[in-house]
Tab-separated table of C-alpha atoms in Angstrom:
chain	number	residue	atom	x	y	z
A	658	UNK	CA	-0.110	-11.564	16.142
A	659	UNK	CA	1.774	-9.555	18.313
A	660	UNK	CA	1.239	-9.439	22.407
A	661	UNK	CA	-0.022	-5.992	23.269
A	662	UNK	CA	2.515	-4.167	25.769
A	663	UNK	CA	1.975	-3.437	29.587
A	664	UNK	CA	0.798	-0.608	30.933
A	665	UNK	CA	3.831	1.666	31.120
A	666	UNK	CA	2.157	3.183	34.153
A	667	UNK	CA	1.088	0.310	36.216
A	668	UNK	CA	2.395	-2.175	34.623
A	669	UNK	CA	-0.600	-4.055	33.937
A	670	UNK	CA	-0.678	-6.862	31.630
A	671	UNK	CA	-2.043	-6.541	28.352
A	672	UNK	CA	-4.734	-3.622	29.543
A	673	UNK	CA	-5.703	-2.068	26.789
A	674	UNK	CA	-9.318	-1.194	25.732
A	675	UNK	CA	-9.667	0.614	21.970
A	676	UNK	CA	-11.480	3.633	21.902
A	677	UNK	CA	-12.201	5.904	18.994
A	678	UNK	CA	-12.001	9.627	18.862
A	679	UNK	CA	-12.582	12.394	16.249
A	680	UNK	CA	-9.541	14.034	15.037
A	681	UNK	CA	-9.051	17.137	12.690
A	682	UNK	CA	-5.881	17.830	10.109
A	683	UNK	CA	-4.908	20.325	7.775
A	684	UNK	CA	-3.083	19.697	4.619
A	685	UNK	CA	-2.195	21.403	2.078
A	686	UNK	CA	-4.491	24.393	3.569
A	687	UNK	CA	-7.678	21.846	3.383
A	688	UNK	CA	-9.443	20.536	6.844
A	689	UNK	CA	-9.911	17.104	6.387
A	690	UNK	CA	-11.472	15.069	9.795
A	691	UNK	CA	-11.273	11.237	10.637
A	692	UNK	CA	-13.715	10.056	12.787
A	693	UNK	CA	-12.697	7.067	14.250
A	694	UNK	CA	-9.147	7.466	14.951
A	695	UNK	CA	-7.516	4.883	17.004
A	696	UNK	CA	-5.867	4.722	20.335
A	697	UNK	CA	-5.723	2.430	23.362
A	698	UNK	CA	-6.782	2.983	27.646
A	699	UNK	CA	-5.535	1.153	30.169
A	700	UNK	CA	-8.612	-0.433	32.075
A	701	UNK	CA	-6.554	-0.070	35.030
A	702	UNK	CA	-5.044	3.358	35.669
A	703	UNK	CA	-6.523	5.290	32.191
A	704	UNK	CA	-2.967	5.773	30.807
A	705	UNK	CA	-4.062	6.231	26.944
A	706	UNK	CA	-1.463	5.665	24.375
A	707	UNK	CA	-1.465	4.929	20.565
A	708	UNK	CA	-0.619	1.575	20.161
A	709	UNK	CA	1.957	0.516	16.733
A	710	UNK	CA	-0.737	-1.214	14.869
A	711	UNK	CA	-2.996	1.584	15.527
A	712	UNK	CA	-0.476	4.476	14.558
A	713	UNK	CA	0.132	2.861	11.347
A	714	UNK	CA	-3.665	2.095	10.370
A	715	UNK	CA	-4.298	5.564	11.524
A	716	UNK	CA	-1.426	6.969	9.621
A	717	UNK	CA	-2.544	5.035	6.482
A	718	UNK	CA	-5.949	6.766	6.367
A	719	UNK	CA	-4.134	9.888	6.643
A	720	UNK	CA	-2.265	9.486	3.896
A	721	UNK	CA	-5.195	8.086	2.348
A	722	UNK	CA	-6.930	11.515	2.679
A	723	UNK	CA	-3.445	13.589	1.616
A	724	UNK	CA	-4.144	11.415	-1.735
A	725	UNK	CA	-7.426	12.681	-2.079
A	726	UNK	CA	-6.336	15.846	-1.954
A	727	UNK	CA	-3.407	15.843	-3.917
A	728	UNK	CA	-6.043	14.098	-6.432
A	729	UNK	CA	-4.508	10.830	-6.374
A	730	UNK	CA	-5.964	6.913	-5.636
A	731	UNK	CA	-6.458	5.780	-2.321
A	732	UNK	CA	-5.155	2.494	-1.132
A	733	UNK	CA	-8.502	0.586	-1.903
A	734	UNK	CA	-8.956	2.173	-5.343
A	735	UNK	CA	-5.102	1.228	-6.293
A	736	UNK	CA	-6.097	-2.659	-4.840
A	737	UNK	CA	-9.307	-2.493	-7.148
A	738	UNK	CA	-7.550	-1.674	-10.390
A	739	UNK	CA	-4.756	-4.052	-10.002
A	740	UNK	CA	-7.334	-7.030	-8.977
A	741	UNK	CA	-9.336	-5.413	-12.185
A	742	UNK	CA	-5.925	-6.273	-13.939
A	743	UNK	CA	-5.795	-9.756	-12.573
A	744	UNK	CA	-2.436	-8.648	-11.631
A	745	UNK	CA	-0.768	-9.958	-8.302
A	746	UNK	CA	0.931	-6.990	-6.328
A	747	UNK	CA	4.033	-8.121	-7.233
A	748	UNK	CA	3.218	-8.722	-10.819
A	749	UNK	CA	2.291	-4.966	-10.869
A	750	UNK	CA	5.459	-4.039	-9.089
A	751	UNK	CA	7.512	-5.976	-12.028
A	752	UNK	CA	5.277	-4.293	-15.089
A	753	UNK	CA	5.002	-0.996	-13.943
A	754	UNK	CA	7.783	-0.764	-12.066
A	755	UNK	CA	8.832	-0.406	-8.374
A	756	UNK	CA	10.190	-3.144	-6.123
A	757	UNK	CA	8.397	-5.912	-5.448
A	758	UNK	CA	6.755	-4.991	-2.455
A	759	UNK	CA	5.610	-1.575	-4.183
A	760	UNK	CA	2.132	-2.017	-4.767
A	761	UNK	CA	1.844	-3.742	-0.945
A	762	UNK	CA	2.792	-0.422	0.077
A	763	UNK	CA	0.556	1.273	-1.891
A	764	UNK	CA	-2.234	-0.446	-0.857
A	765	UNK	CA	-1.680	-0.383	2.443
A	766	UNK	CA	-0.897	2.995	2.680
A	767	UNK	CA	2.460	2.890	3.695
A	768	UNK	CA	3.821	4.746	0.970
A	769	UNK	CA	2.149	7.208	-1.537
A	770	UNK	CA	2.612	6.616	-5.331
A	771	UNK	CA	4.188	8.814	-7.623
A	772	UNK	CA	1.871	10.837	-9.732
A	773	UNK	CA	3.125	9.234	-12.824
A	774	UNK	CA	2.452	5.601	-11.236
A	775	UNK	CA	-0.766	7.166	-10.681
A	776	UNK	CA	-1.784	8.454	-13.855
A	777	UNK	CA	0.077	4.839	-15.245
A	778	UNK	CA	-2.769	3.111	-13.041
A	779	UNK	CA	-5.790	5.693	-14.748
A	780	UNK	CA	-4.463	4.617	-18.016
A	781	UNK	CA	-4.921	0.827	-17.372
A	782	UNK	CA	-7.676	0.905	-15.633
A	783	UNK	CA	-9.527	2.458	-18.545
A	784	UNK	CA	-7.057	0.634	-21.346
A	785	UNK	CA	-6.171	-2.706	-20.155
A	786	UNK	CA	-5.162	-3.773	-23.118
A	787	UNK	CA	-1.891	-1.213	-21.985
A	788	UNK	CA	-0.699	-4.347	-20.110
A	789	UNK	CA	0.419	-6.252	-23.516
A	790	UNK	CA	2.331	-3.215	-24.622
A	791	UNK	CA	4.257	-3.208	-20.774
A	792	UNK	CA	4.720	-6.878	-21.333
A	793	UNK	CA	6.157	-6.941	-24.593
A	794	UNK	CA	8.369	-4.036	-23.688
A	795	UNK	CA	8.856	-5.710	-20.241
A	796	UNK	CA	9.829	-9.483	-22.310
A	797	UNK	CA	11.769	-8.007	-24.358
A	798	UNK	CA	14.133	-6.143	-22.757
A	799	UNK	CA	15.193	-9.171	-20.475
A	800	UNK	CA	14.617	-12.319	-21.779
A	801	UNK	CA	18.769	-11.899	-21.919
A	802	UNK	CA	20.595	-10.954	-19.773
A	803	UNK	CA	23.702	-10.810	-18.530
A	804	UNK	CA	25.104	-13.032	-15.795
A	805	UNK	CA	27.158	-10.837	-13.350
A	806	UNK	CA	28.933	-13.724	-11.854
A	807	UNK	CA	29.443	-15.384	-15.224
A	808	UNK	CA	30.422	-14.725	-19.304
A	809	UNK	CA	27.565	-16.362	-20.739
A	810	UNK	CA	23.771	-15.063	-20.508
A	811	UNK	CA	21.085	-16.571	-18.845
A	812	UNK	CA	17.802	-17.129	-19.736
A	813	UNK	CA	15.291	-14.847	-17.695
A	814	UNK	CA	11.747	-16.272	-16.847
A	815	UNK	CA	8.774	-14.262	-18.496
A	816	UNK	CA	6.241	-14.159	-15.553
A	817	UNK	CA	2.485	-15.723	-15.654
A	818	UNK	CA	1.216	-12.174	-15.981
A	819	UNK	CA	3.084	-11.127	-18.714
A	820	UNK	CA	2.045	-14.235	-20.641
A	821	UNK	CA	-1.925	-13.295	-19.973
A	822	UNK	CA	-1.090	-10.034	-21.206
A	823	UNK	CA	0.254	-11.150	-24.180
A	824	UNK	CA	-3.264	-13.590	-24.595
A	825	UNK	CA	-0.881	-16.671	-24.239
């Protein structure tokens, strides 16, 4: 874990005591209000400042209300159906697509899904048997492929998940 920073005001070391406070938003023309939103005082002096680990959590449940409105899943409910799935994040990244660190992002609320990722996720979760048609599809289309620094093609791996997709 990361040190916390001085006190840009007096320079104290490492200072900081969390504190909560009520915030309201408006998105999309809807009020929306977190209760516990993060920051940091310094013990010292009383300097208050949003820390990085705190902007980002608080940032996350942000987005994670801007979902709910837009009528998408939240972090936790994208985590659920891809555990559900018995799908590692970056197994879900590889069948549904997205880089491999997609569905970390997701979850954390870093980044907000596309609607059709969403809707992809809806589908699953209520079909899982969905997964042996992305798998097939997914097998398929690279178990050869071709080598960019050579003539011949390689043989491509077909992943653990795809396998239990397939009942293998």
């Amino acid at each position: 874990m990361t040190k916390s920073p001085d006190c840009p005001m007096c320079q104290t070391p490492n200072p900081w005591e969390i504190r909560r406070s009520a915030e309201t938003y408006v998105y999309k023309e809807q009020q929306f209000s977190l209760s516990d939103s993060e920051y940091s005082v310094c013990r010292e002096c009383g300097f208050d400042v949003v820390l990085p680990r705190q902007k980002r959590r608080n940032e996350a449940r942000i987005r994670d209300e801007h979902r709910r409105i837009d009528g998408l899943l939240t972090g936790r409910q994208i985590k659920a159906i891809r555990r559900r799935l018995r799908l590692t994040q970056v197994e879900a990244a590889r069948l549904m697509g997205g880089g491999d660190n997609a569905f970390s992002k997701y979850e954390r609320g870093e980044v907000t899904q596309s609607v059709a990722m969403n809707q992809l996720l809806l589908l699953l979760d209520a079909r899982p048997d969905g997964l042996r048609v992305l798998a097939d599809r997914r097998s398929s289309a690279s178990v050869s492929v071709q080598s960019e620094q050579a003539s011949h093609p390689r043989t491509v791996q077909v992943s653990d998940a795809i396998k239990r997709a397939r009942g293998e």
